[in-house]
Amino acid sequence: MPRPRSAARHVRTLLFSSSSALVALVALAALAALAALAVSGTACGPGPGAARARPTVAATKEEPAKERDAYPDDAAIARAGQEYLDLLVEIHPEDATALGLHRNDAELDDRSMAGHDAGTERKEALLRSLEKRFENPRASPSAHTDLAMLLGALRSDIRKRRGQKPLQRKPDVYVEPLNAIFQMTARDYAPAAERARDVVARLEKIPKVVVQAKENVLDPPRVWTEIAIDRAASAKSFLAQQRPFLVGALPDETARIDAALAGATAAYEDYKRFLQKTVLPRSNGGFAAGRGLFEYLLKHEYFLDEGADELLAMGKKVFAETNAQMLEVAKRIDPKAKGWAEVTVKVKAKHPTADELLDAYRKEVARARAFLVEKQVVPFPPGDDLEVVETPAFMRSTITAAYDQPPPFDARTSKGFFFVTPVDKTLPKRKQEEMLRENDWADIVDTSVHEAYPGHHLQLSFARRSPSMIRRALDRAIFSEGWALYSEELMAELGYYDDAQRLIQLEWALVRAARIILDVGLHVGEMTFEQAVKMLTDEVHLERSLAVSEVKRYTESPTQPSAYMVGRQKILELRERARVRDGARFSLEAFHSDLLSRGTVPPSLLAREMFGGD
């Protein structure tokens, strides 16, 4: 992937937690509604051949012969991208589904140790081959960027697979098939019957996944086991909600559907008990990535020159600056206030009811879009389509609001989903009020900016149109999250927020600065889980429940928490360079159009394309 800005503001759906560290995905009622719509609307969908079509490299107009001669390796780099995607579809069919590559939709990832090791070896072989082929590439600047991203993705993924041992230490990876099932029932990329058959085939394989989990899971950190227990516990209700879609699409196969659902449900109930009784008592593993892996990811995923110490210094500097800004705004709201925290308490007391929450977000998304249309500072893609829906139950323990982009390789599905976690009415009244205070009116304004306009939805709607297959497949959080946080500051510059909304927007900027400090502290330093929670409750004044949810995610995803603020700062640097270069000709809309047209690329690589140099 919020404000309770959760774990994942942007999510390509939880499955990218296996290959590029993402997190993911419509309340059960919403799922059923979406599935029903999908069943009724299949006549307009692509046929089976279209659904399984292999994306082609030659999707754009042919380059002039002169350019081909000057950059003879461009086509070969594009073909290398196809090799990578073919390997991904084979090794990670669940991730492929999220990307919109549907050739292997009836399969699940091989979570056996032998399968995992074989997949890693194949990635290592591809990496060696690419390094040899492109030792000194004669390529255009954009192709150089594509190659750098491709090599970086392979290097970082291999390092994580070898070093983090996810099958042994991350028990939630065995619940990730639910993410792929969600994608297949909620998105109308193929006839409903075809999608339903693939879903059933995957459901029938889930018991084997749980068997593999019991064989593999050894010494996870306690917090990771707790996350997996929560997700396994939510599987029962999630799977029950899939039945209407499946039976509606395959009315003659009810017996098989019921057997598959029962088998998958029983398997995850068994897995939950196994985690609670067997794994949790022995969950003594550490979650820290260590300096070596942390800085390796900074270099090969984000292409940063800075190391952990430089990031920590940046985080502390921005944290102090933002604190000062918050106090200034708080004094405008209440001149008698002793600090900004007491003012935010008053702001958060004004919120919709639980029943009004979803509609409040929908109205604010529409308002933000209308404001940007009037200001003419960002472009809008053709066919812009966004729906605000409830977060699926199996993700609610770590997500409070997030964006799920349409699969970049599915030409027939362009809808993005903005997930909002509803208030759990089974909780004590005090806990329900706590959730609502984090969805106050001002928070709703800022969250809608971040997730929708001009944040994730707008940016990723352009990114999925990139002619580069590599860029469509490999979005990087340092740009996607950096852009979303930059969007919040941009709206402040444009005068969108009143003082209460600006205060909350700054509060979340403070959270993002704190994330750098905590990210480095948890993975490189000696910060404990409770120390990280304490910083968020004492210095950022988050509710404890939200602070715990935040820190849970930080432990699972080294460097990703830093991506927000580091990315924002790097985008601001790009904007300033463009302003200096263009002088009086500088246009915000032109800058944003240029930036958004280039895909979800680390800013340091974008700088080479936009301004030249190494």
Coordinates of N, CA and C in Angstrom, one line a residue, residues 110-326:
D110 N 5.1 -21.7 -6.0 CA 5.6 -22.9 -5.3 C 6.3 -22.4 -4.1
R111 N 5.7 -22.8 -2.9 CA 6.2 -22.4 -1.6 C 7.0 -23.5 -0.9
S112 N 7.3 -24.5 -1.7 CA 8.3 -25.5 -1.1 C 9.7 -25.0 -1.1
M113 N 10.5 -25.5 -0.2 CA 11.9 -25.0 -0.2 C 12.6 -25.2 -1.5
A114 N 12.4 -26.4 -2.0 CA 13.0 -26.8 -3.3 C 12.6 -25.8 -4.4
G115 N 11.3 -25.5 -4.5 CA 10.8 -24.6 -5.5 C 11.3 -23.2 -5.3
H116 N 11.4 -22.8 -4.1 CA 11.9 -21.4 -3.8 C 13.4 -21.3 -4.2
D117 N 14.2 -22.3 -3.9 CA 15.6 -22.3 -4.2 C 15.8 -22.4 -5.7
A118 N 15.0 -23.2 -6.4 CA 15.1 -23.3 -7.9 C 14.7 -22.0 -8.5
G119 N 13.7 -21.3 -8.0 CA 13.3 -20.0 -8.5 C 14.4 -19.0 -8.4
T120 N 15.1 -19.0 -7.2 CA 16.2 -18.1 -6.9 C 17.3 -18.3 -7.9
E121 N 17.6 -19.6 -8.1 CA 18.7 -19.9 -9.0 C 18.4 -19.5 -10.5
R122 N 17.2 -19.6 -10.9 CA 16.8 -19.1 -12.2 C 16.9 -17.6 -12.3
K123 N 16.6 -16.9 -11.3 CA 16.8 -15.4 -11.3 C 18.3 -15.1 -11.3
E124 N 19.1 -15.8 -10.6 CA 20.5 -15.6 -10.6 C 21.1 -15.9 -12.0
A125 N 20.6 -16.9 -12.7 CA 21.1 -17.2 -14.0 C 20.7 -16.1 -15.0
L126 N 19.5 -15.5 -14.9 CA 19.1 -14.4 -15.7 C 19.9 -13.2 -15.4
L127 N 20.2 -12.9 -14.2 CA 21.0 -11.8 -13.8 C 22.4 -11.9 -14.4
R128 N 23.0 -13.0 -14.3 CA 24.4 -13.2 -14.9 C 24.3 -13.0 -16.4
S129 N 23.3 -13.6 -17.0 CA 23.2 -13.4 -18.5 C 23.1 -12.0 -18.9
L130 N 22.2 -11.2 -18.2 CA 22.0 -9.8 -18.5 C 23.3 -9.0 -18.3
E131 N 24.0 -9.3 -17.2 CA 25.2 -8.5 -16.9 C 26.2 -8.8 -17.9
K132 N 26.3 -10.0 -18.5 CA 27.2 -10.3 -19.5 C 26.8 -9.6 -20.8
R133 N 25.6 -9.7 -21.2 CA 25.1 -9.2 -22.5 C 25.2 -7.6 -22.5
F134 N 25.0 -7.0 -21.4 CA 24.9 -5.5 -21.4 C 26.0 -4.9 -20.5
E135 N 27.2 -5.4 -20.7 CA 28.4 -4.9 -19.9 C 28.6 -3.5 -20.3
N136 N 28.6 -3.1 -21.6 CA 28.8 -1.7 -22.0 C 27.7 -1.4 -23.0
P137 N 26.5 -1.2 -22.6 CA 25.4 -1.1 -23.5 C 25.4 0.2 -24.3
R138 N 25.1 0.1 -25.6 CA 24.9 1.3 -26.4 C 23.4 1.6 -26.5
A139 N 22.9 2.4 -25.6 CA 21.5 2.5 -25.4 C 21.1 3.9 -25.2
S140 N 19.8 4.3 -25.4 CA 19.3 5.6 -25.2 C 19.2 5.8 -23.7
P141 N 19.1 7.1 -23.3 CA 18.9 7.3 -21.8 C 17.7 6.6 -21.2
S142 N 16.6 6.5 -21.9 CA 15.5 5.8 -21.3 C 15.7 4.3 -21.2
A143 N 16.4 3.7 -22.2 CA 16.7 2.3 -22.2 C 17.7 2.0 -21.1
H144 N 18.7 2.9 -20.9 CA 19.6 2.8 -19.7 C 18.9 2.7 -18.4
T145 N 17.9 3.6 -18.3 CA 17.0 3.5 -17.1 C 16.3 2.2 -16.9
D146 N 15.7 1.7 -18.0 CA 15.0 0.4 -18.0 C 16.0 -0.7 -17.5
L147 N 17.2 -0.7 -18.1 CA 18.2 -1.7 -17.8 C 18.6 -1.6 -16.3
A148 N 18.8 -0.4 -15.8 CA 19.2 -0.3 -14.4 C 18.1 -0.8 -13.5
M149 N 16.9 -0.5 -13.8 CA 15.8 -0.9 -13.0 C 15.6 -2.4 -13.0
L150 N 15.8 -3.0 -14.2 CA 15.7 -4.5 -14.3 C 16.8 -5.2 -13.5
L151 N 18.1 -4.7 -13.7 CA 19.2 -5.3 -12.9 C 19.0 -5.1 -11.4
G152 N 18.6 -3.9 -11.1 CA 18.4 -3.6 -9.7 C 17.3 -4.5 -9.0
A153 N 16.2 -4.7 -9.8 CA 15.1 -5.6 -9.3 C 15.6 -7.0 -9.0
L154 N 16.4 -7.5 -10.0 CA 16.9 -8.9 -9.8 C 17.8 -9.0 -8.6
R155 N 18.7 -8.0 -8.6 CA 19.7 -8.1 -7.5 C 19.1 -8.0 -6.1
S156 N 18.2 -7.0 -5.9 CA 17.5 -6.9 -4.6 C 16.7 -8.0 -4.3
D157 N 15.9 -8.6 -5.3 CA 15.1 -9.7 -5.0 C 15.9 -10.9 -4.6
I158 N 17.0 -11.2 -5.3 CA 17.8 -12.3 -5.0 C 18.4 -12.2 -3.6
R159 N 18.9 -11.0 -3.3 CA 19.5 -10.7 -1.9 C 18.4 -10.9 -0.8
K160 N 17.2 -10.5 -1.0 CA 16.2 -10.7 0.0 C 15.8 -12.2 0.1
R161 N 15.7 -12.9 -1.0 CA 15.3 -14.3 -1.0 C 16.4 -15.1 -0.3
R162 N 17.7 -14.8 -0.5 CA 18.8 -15.5 0.1 C 19.0 -15.1 1.6
G163 N 18.8 -13.8 1.9 CA 19.1 -13.3 3.2 C 18.0 -13.3 4.2
Q164 N 16.8 -13.0 3.7 CA 15.6 -12.9 4.7 C 14.9 -14.3 4.9
K165 N 15.1 -15.2 4.0 CA 14.5 -16.5 4.1 C 13.0 -16.4 4.4
P166 N 12.3 -15.9 3.5 CA 10.8 -15.6 3.7 C 10.0 -16.8 4.0
L167 N 10.3 -17.9 3.4 CA 9.4 -19.1 3.6 C 9.6 -19.6 5.0
Q168 N 10.7 -19.4 5.7 CA 10.9 -19.8 7.0 C 10.6 -18.8 8.1
R169 N 10.6 -17.5 7.7 CA 10.5 -16.5 8.7 C 9.3 -15.6 8.6
K170 N 8.6 -15.6 7.4 CA 7.5 -14.7 7.2 C 6.2 -15.6 7.0
P171 N 5.6 -16.0 8.1 CA 4.4 -16.9 7.9 C 3.2 -16.3 7.2
D172 N 3.2 -15.0 7.0 CA 2.0 -14.4 6.3 C 2.1 -14.7 4.8
V173 N 3.3 -15.1 4.3 CA 3.4 -15.3 2.8 C 2.5 -16.5 2.4
Y174 N 2.1 -17.3 3.4 CA 1.2 -18.5 3.0 C -0.2 -18.1 2.9
V175 N -0.6 -16.8 3.3 CA -1.9 -16.3 3.2 C -2.1 -15.5 2.0
E176 N -1.0 -15.2 1.3 CA -1.0 -14.3 0.1 C -1.9 -14.8 -1.1
P177 N -2.1 -16.1 -1.2 CA -3.0 -16.5 -2.3 C -4.4 -15.7 -2.3
L178 N -4.8 -15.3 -1.1 CA -6.1 -14.5 -1.0 C -6.0 -13.3 -1.9
N179 N -4.8 -12.7 -1.9 CA -4.7 -11.4 -2.7 C -5.0 -11.7 -4.2
A180 N -4.4 -12.8 -4.7 CA -4.6 -13.1 -6.1 C -6.1 -13.5 -6.4
I181 N -6.7 -14.1 -5.4 CA -8.1 -14.5 -5.6 C -9.0 -13.2 -5.7
F182 N -8.6 -12.2 -4.8 CA -9.4 -11.0 -4.8 C -9.3 -10.3 -6.2
Q183 N -8.1 -10.3 -6.8 CA -7.9 -9.7 -8.1 C -8.7 -10.3 -9.2
M184 N -8.9 -11.6 -9.0 CA -9.6 -12.4 -10.1 C -11.1 -12.2 -10.0
T185 N -11.6 -12.1 -8.8 CA -13.1 -11.9 -8.6 C -13.5 -10.5 -8.8
A186 N -12.6 -9.5 -8.4 CA -13.0 -8.1 -8.5 C -12.8 -7.4 -9.8
R187 N -12.0 -8.0 -10.6 CA -11.6 -7.3 -11.9 C -12.1 -8.0 -13.1
D188 N -12.8 -7.3 -14.0 CA -13.4 -7.9 -15.1 C -12.5 -8.0 -16.3
Y189 N -11.4 -8.8 -16.2 CA -10.4 -8.8 -17.3 C -10.7 -9.9 -18.3
A190 N -11.6 -10.8 -18.0 CA -11.9 -12.0 -18.8 C -13.4 -12.4 -18.4
P191 N -14.0 -13.3 -19.3 CA -15.3 -13.8 -18.9 C -15.3 -14.4 -17.5
A192 N -16.5 -14.2 -16.8 CA -16.6 -14.6 -15.4 C -16.3 -16.1 -15.3
A193 N -16.8 -16.9 -16.2 CA -16.6 -18.3 -16.1 C -15.1 -18.7 -16.1
E194 N -14.4 -18.1 -17.0 CA -13.0 -18.4 -17.1 C -12.3 -18.0 -15.8
R195 N -12.6 -16.8 -15.3 CA -11.9 -16.4 -14.0 C -12.3 -17.3 -12.9
A196 N -13.6 -17.6 -12.8 CA -14.1 -18.5 -11.7 C -13.4 -19.9 -11.7
R197 N -13.2 -20.4 -12.9 CA -12.5 -21.7 -13.0 C -11.1 -21.6 -12.5
D198 N -10.4 -20.5 -12.8 CA -9.1 -20.3 -12.3 C -9.1 -20.1 -10.8
V199 N -10.0 -19.4 -10.3 CA -10.1 -19.2 -8.8 C -10.3 -20.6 -8.1
V200 N -11.2 -21.4 -8.6 CA -11.5 -22.7 -8.0 C -10.2 -23.5 -8.1
A201 N -9.5 -23.5 -9.2 CA -8.3 -24.2 -9.3 C -7.3 -23.8 -8.2
R202 N -7.2 -22.5 -8.0 CA -6.3 -22.0 -7.0 C -6.8 -22.4 -5.6
L203 N -8.1 -22.3 -5.3 CA -8.6 -22.7 -4.0 C -8.2 -24.1 -3.7
E204 N -8.3 -25.0 -4.7 CA -8.0 -26.4 -4.5 C -6.6 -26.6 -4.1
K205 N -5.7 -25.7 -4.4 CA -4.3 -25.8 -4.1 C -3.9 -25.2 -2.7
I206 N -4.8 -24.5 -2.1 CA -4.5 -23.9 -0.8 C -4.1 -24.9 0.3
P207 N -4.8 -26.0 0.4 CA -4.4 -27.0 1.4 C -2.9 -27.4 1.3
K208 N -2.4 -27.5 0.1 CA -1.0 -27.8 -0.1 C -0.1 -26.7 0.4
V209 N -0.6 -25.5 0.2 CA 0.2 -24.3 0.6 C 0.3 -24.4 2.2
V210 N -0.7 -24.7 2.9 CA -0.7 -24.8 4.3 C 0.2 -26.0 4.8
V211 N 0.2 -27.1 4.0 CA 1.1 -28.2 4.3 C 2.6 -27.7 4.2
Q212 N 2.9 -26.9 3.1 CA 4.2 -26.4 3.0 C 4.6 -25.4 4.1
A213 N 3.6 -24.6 4.5 CA 3.9 -23.7 5.6 C 4.3 -24.5 6.9
K214 N 3.6 -25.5 7.2 CA 3.9 -26.3 8.4 C 5.3 -26.9 8.3
E215 N 5.7 -27.2 7.1 CA 7.1 -27.8 6.9 C 8.2 -26.7 7.0
N216 N 7.8 -25.5 6.6 CA 8.9 -24.5 6.4 C 9.1 -23.5 7.5
V217 N 8.0 -23.1 8.1 CA 8.1 -22.0 9.1 C 8.9 -22.5 10.3
L218 N 10.0 -21.7 10.6 CA 10.9 -22.1 11.7 C 10.9 -21.1 12.9
D219 N 11.5 -19.9 12.6 CA 11.8 -19.0 13.7 C 11.4 -17.5 13.4
P220 N 10.2 -17.3 13.1 CA 9.8 -15.9 12.7 C 9.8 -15.0 14.0
P221 N 10.0 -13.7 13.7 CA 9.8 -12.8 14.8 C 8.3 -12.9 15.3
R222 N 8.1 -12.6 16.6 CA 6.8 -12.8 17.2 C 5.7 -11.9 16.4
V223 N 6.1 -10.7 16.1 CA 5.2 -9.7 15.5 C 4.8 -10.3 14.1
W224 N 5.6 -10.9 13.4 CA 5.3 -11.5 12.1 C 4.3 -12.6 12.2
T225 N 4.5 -13.4 13.3 CA 3.5 -14.5 13.5 C 2.1 -13.9 13.9
E226 N 2.1 -12.9 14.7 CA 0.8 -12.2 15.0 C 0.1 -11.7 13.8
I227 N 0.9 -11.1 12.9 CA 0.3 -10.6 11.6 C -0.3 -11.8 10.8
A228 N 0.4 -12.9 10.7 CA -0.1 -14.0 10.0 C -1.3 -14.6 10.6
I229 N -1.4 -14.7 12.0 CA -2.6 -15.2 12.7 C -3.8 -14.3 12.3
D230 N -3.6 -13.0 12.3 CA -4.7 -12.1 12.0 C -5.2 -12.4 10.6
R231 N -4.3 -12.5 9.6 CA -4.7 -12.7 8.2 C -5.3 -14.1 8.0
A232 N -4.8 -15.1 8.7 CA -5.4 -16.4 8.5 C -6.8 -16.5 9.1
A233 N -7.0 -15.7 10.2 CA -8.3 -15.7 10.9 C -9.3 -15.1 10.0
S234 N -8.9 -14.1 9.2 CA -9.9 -13.4 8.3 C -10.2 -14.2 7.1
A235 N -9.5 -15.3 6.8 CA -9.7 -16.0 5.5 C -11.1 -16.6 5.5
K236 N -11.6 -17.0 6.6 CA -12.9 -17.7 6.6 C -14.0 -16.8 6.0
S237 N -14.1 -15.6 6.5 CA -15.2 -14.7 6.1 C -14.9 -14.2 4.6
F238 N -13.7 -14.0 4.3 CA -13.3 -13.6 3.0 C -13.7 -14.7 1.9
L239 N -13.4 -15.9 2.2 CA -13.7 -17.0 1.3 C -15.2 -17.2 1.2
A240 N -15.9 -17.0 2.2 CA -17.4 -17.2 2.2 C -18.0 -16.2 1.2
Q241 N -17.4 -15.0 1.2 CA -17.9 -13.9 0.3 C -17.7 -14.2 -1.2
Q242 N -16.8 -15.2 -1.5 CA -16.5 -15.5 -2.9 C -17.5 -16.4 -3.5
R243 N -18.3 -17.1 -2.7 CA -19.3 -18.1 -3.2 C -20.3 -17.5 -4.2
P244 N -20.9 -16.3 -4.0 CA -21.9 -15.8 -4.9 C -21.3 -15.6 -6.3
F245 N -20.1 -15.1 -6.4 CA -19.5 -14.9 -7.7 C -19.2 -16.2 -8.4
L246 N -18.6 -17.1 -7.6 CA -18.3 -18.4 -8.2 C -19.5 -19.2 -8.7
V247 N -20.5 -19.3 -7.9 CA -21.7 -20.0 -8.2 C -22.5 -19.3 -9.4
G248 N -22.5 -18.0 -9.4 CA -23.1 -17.2 -10.4 C -22.4 -17.5 -11.8
A249 N -21.1 -17.6 -11.7 CA -20.3 -17.8 -13.0 C -20.3 -19.2 -13.4
L250 N -20.4 -20.2 -12.5 CA -20.3 -21.6 -12.8 C -21.5 -22.3 -12.1
P251 N -22.7 -22.1 -12.6 CA -23.9 -22.7 -11.9 C -23.9 -24.2 -11.9
D252 N -23.3 -24.8 -12.8 CA -23.3 -26.3 -13.0 C -22.2 -26.9 -12.2
E253 N -21.4 -26.1 -11.5 CA -20.2 -26.7 -10.8 C -20.2 -26.4 -9.3
T254 N -21.5 -26.3 -8.7 CA -21.6 -25.9 -7.3 C -20.9 -26.9 -6.4
A255 N -21.0 -28.1 -6.7 CA -20.4 -29.1 -5.7 C -18.9 -28.9 -5.7
R256 N -18.2 -28.7 -6.8 CA -16.8 -28.5 -6.8 C -16.4 -27.2 -6.1
I257 N -17.2 -26.2 -6.4 CA -17.0 -24.9 -5.7 C -17.1 -25.0 -4.2
D258 N -18.1 -25.7 -3.7 CA -18.3 -25.8 -2.3 C -17.2 -26.6 -1.7
A259 N -16.7 -27.6 -2.4 CA -15.6 -28.4 -1.9 C -14.3 -27.6 -1.8
A260 N -14.1 -26.9 -2.8 CA -12.9 -26.0 -2.9 C -12.9 -25.0 -1.8
L261 N -14.0 -24.3 -1.6 CA -14.1 -23.3 -0.5 C -14.0 -23.9 0.8
A262 N -14.6 -25.1 1.0 CA -14.5 -25.8 2.3 C -13.1 -26.2 2.6
G263 N -12.4 -26.7 1.6 CA -11.0 -27.2 1.8 C -10.1 -26.0 2.1
A264 N -10.2 -24.9 1.4 CA -9.4 -23.7 1.6 C -9.7 -23.1 3.0
T265 N -11.0 -23.1 3.4 CA -11.3 -22.5 4.7 C -10.8 -23.4 5.8
A266 N -10.9 -24.7 5.7 CA -10.4 -25.6 6.7 C -8.9 -25.5 6.8
A267 N -8.2 -25.3 5.7 CA -6.8 -25.2 5.7 C -6.3 -24.0 6.4
Y268 N -6.9 -22.9 6.2 CA -6.5 -21.7 6.9 C -6.9 -21.6 8.4
E269 N -8.0 -22.3 8.7 CA -8.4 -22.4 10.1 C -7.3 -23.3 10.8
D270 N -6.9 -24.3 10.1 CA -5.9 -25.2 10.7 C -4.5 -24.4 10.8
Y271 N -4.2 -23.6 9.8 CA -3.0 -22.8 9.8 C -3.0 -21.9 11.0
K272 N -4.2 -21.2 11.2 CA -4.3 -20.3 12.3 C -4.0 -21.0 13.7
R273 N -4.6 -22.2 13.9 CA -4.3 -22.9 15.1 C -2.9 -23.3 15.2
F274 N -2.3 -23.7 14.1 CA -0.9 -24.1 14.1 C 0.0 -22.9 14.5
L275 N -0.3 -21.8 14.0 CA 0.5 -20.6 14.3 C 0.3 -20.2 15.8
Q276 N -0.9 -20.3 16.3 CA -1.2 -19.9 17.7 C -0.5 -20.9 18.7
K277 N -0.7 -22.2 18.4 CA -0.2 -23.2 19.4 C 1.2 -23.6 19.2
T278 N 1.7 -23.7 18.0 CA 3.0 -24.2 17.7 C 4.1 -23.2 17.4
V279 N 3.7 -22.2 16.6 CA 4.7 -21.2 16.1 C 4.9 -20.1 17.1
L280 N 3.8 -19.5 17.6 CA 3.9 -18.3 18.4 C 4.8 -18.6 19.6
P281 N 4.7 -19.7 20.3 CA 5.5 -19.9 21.5 C 7.0 -19.9 21.2
R282 N 7.4 -20.3 19.9 CA 8.8 -20.3 19.6 C 9.2 -19.2 18.7
S283 N 8.3 -18.1 18.6 CA 8.6 -17.0 17.6 C 9.6 -16.0 18.3
N284 N 10.8 -16.4 18.3 CA 11.9 -15.6 18.9 C 12.8 -14.9 17.9
G285 N 12.5 -15.0 16.7 CA 13.5 -14.5 15.7 C 13.5 -12.9 15.7
G286 N 14.6 -12.4 15.2 CA 14.7 -10.9 15.1 C 14.2 -10.5 13.7
F287 N 13.7 -9.2 13.7 CA 13.2 -8.7 12.4 C 14.1 -7.7 11.7
A288 N 15.2 -7.3 12.4 CA 16.1 -6.3 11.8 C 16.8 -6.9 10.6
A289 N 16.8 -6.1 9.5 CA 17.4 -6.5 8.2 C 18.9 -6.4 8.3
G290 N 19.4 -5.5 9.1 CA 20.9 -5.3 9.2 C 21.4 -4.3 8.2
R291 N 22.5 -3.6 8.5 CA 23.0 -2.5 7.7 C 23.3 -3.0 6.3
G292 N 23.8 -4.2 6.1 CA 24.2 -4.7 4.8 C 23.1 -4.8 3.9
L293 N 22.0 -5.4 4.3 CA 20.8 -5.6 3.4 C 20.1 -4.2 3.2
F294 N 20.0 -3.5 4.3 CA 19.3 -2.2 4.2 C 20.0 -1.3 3.2
E295 N 21.3 -1.1 3.2 CA 22.0 -0.2 2.3 C 22.0 -0.8 0.9
Y296 N 22.0 -2.1 0.8 CA 22.0 -2.8 -0.5 C 20.7 -2.4 -1.2
L297 N 19.6 -2.5 -0.5 CA 18.3 -2.1 -1.1 C 18.2 -0.6 -1.4
L298 N 18.8 0.2 -0.6 CA 18.8 1.6 -0.9 C 19.5 1.9 -2.3
K299 N 20.5 1.1 -2.5 CA 21.3 1.3 -3.7 C 20.6 0.7 -5.0
H300 N 20.1 -0.5 -4.8 CA 19.6 -1.3 -6.0 C 18.1 -1.2 -6.2
E301 N 17.3 -0.8 -5.2 CA 15.9 -0.5 -5.5 C 15.6 0.9 -5.7
Y302 N 16.3 1.8 -4.9 CA 16.0 3.2 -4.9 C 17.1 4.0 -5.6
F303 N 18.3 3.4 -5.9 CA 19.4 4.1 -6.6 C 19.8 5.3 -5.8
L304 N 19.9 5.2 -4.5 CA 20.3 6.3 -3.7 C 21.8 6.3 -3.5
D305 N 22.4 7.4 -3.4 CA 23.8 7.5 -3.0 C 24.0 7.5 -1.5
E306 N 22.9 8.0 -0.8 CA 22.9 8.1 0.6 C 22.8 6.7 1.3
G307 N 23.5 6.5 2.4 CA 23.4 5.3 3.2 C 22.5 5.5 4.4
A308 N 22.4 4.6 5.3 CA 21.5 4.6 6.4 C 21.8 5.9 7.3
D309 N 23.0 6.2 7.5 CA 23.3 7.3 8.4 C 22.8 8.7 7.8
E310 N 23.0 8.8 6.5 CA 22.6 10.0 5.8 C 21.0 10.1 5.8
L311 N 20.4 9.0 5.6 CA 18.9 9.0 5.7 C 18.4 9.4 7.1
L312 N 19.1 8.8 8.1 CA 18.7 9.2 9.5 C 18.9 10.7 9.7
A313 N 19.9 11.3 9.2 CA 20.1 12.7 9.4 C 19.0 13.5 8.7
M314 N 18.7 13.0 7.5 CA 17.6 13.7 6.8 C 16.3 13.6 7.5
G315 N 16.0 12.4 8.1 CA 14.7 12.2 8.8 C 14.7 13.1 10.0
K316 N 15.7 13.2 10.7 CA 15.7 14.1 11.9 C 15.6 15.5 11.6
K317 N 16.2 16.0 10.5 CA 16.1 17.4 10.1 C 14.7 17.7 9.7
V318 N 14.1 16.9 8.8 CA 12.7 17.2 8.4 C 11.7 17.0 9.5
F319 N 12.0 16.1 10.4 CA 11.1 16.0 11.6 C 11.1 17.3 12.4
A320 N 12.3 17.8 12.7 CA 12.3 19.1 13.4 C 11.7 20.2 12.7
E321 N 11.9 20.3 11.4 CA 11.3 21.4 10.6 C 9.8 21.3 10.6
T322 N 9.3 20.1 10.4 CA 7.8 19.9 10.4 C 7.2 20.2 11.7
N323 N 7.9 19.8 12.8 CA 7.4 20.1 14.1 C 7.2 21.6 14.3
A324 N 8.2 22.4 13.8 CA 8.1 23.8 13.9 C 6.9 24.4 13.1
Q325 N 6.7 23.9 11.9 CA 5.6 24.3 11.1 C 4.3 24.0 11.7
M326 N 4.2 22.8 12.3 CA 2.9 22.4 13.0 C 2.6 23.4 14.1

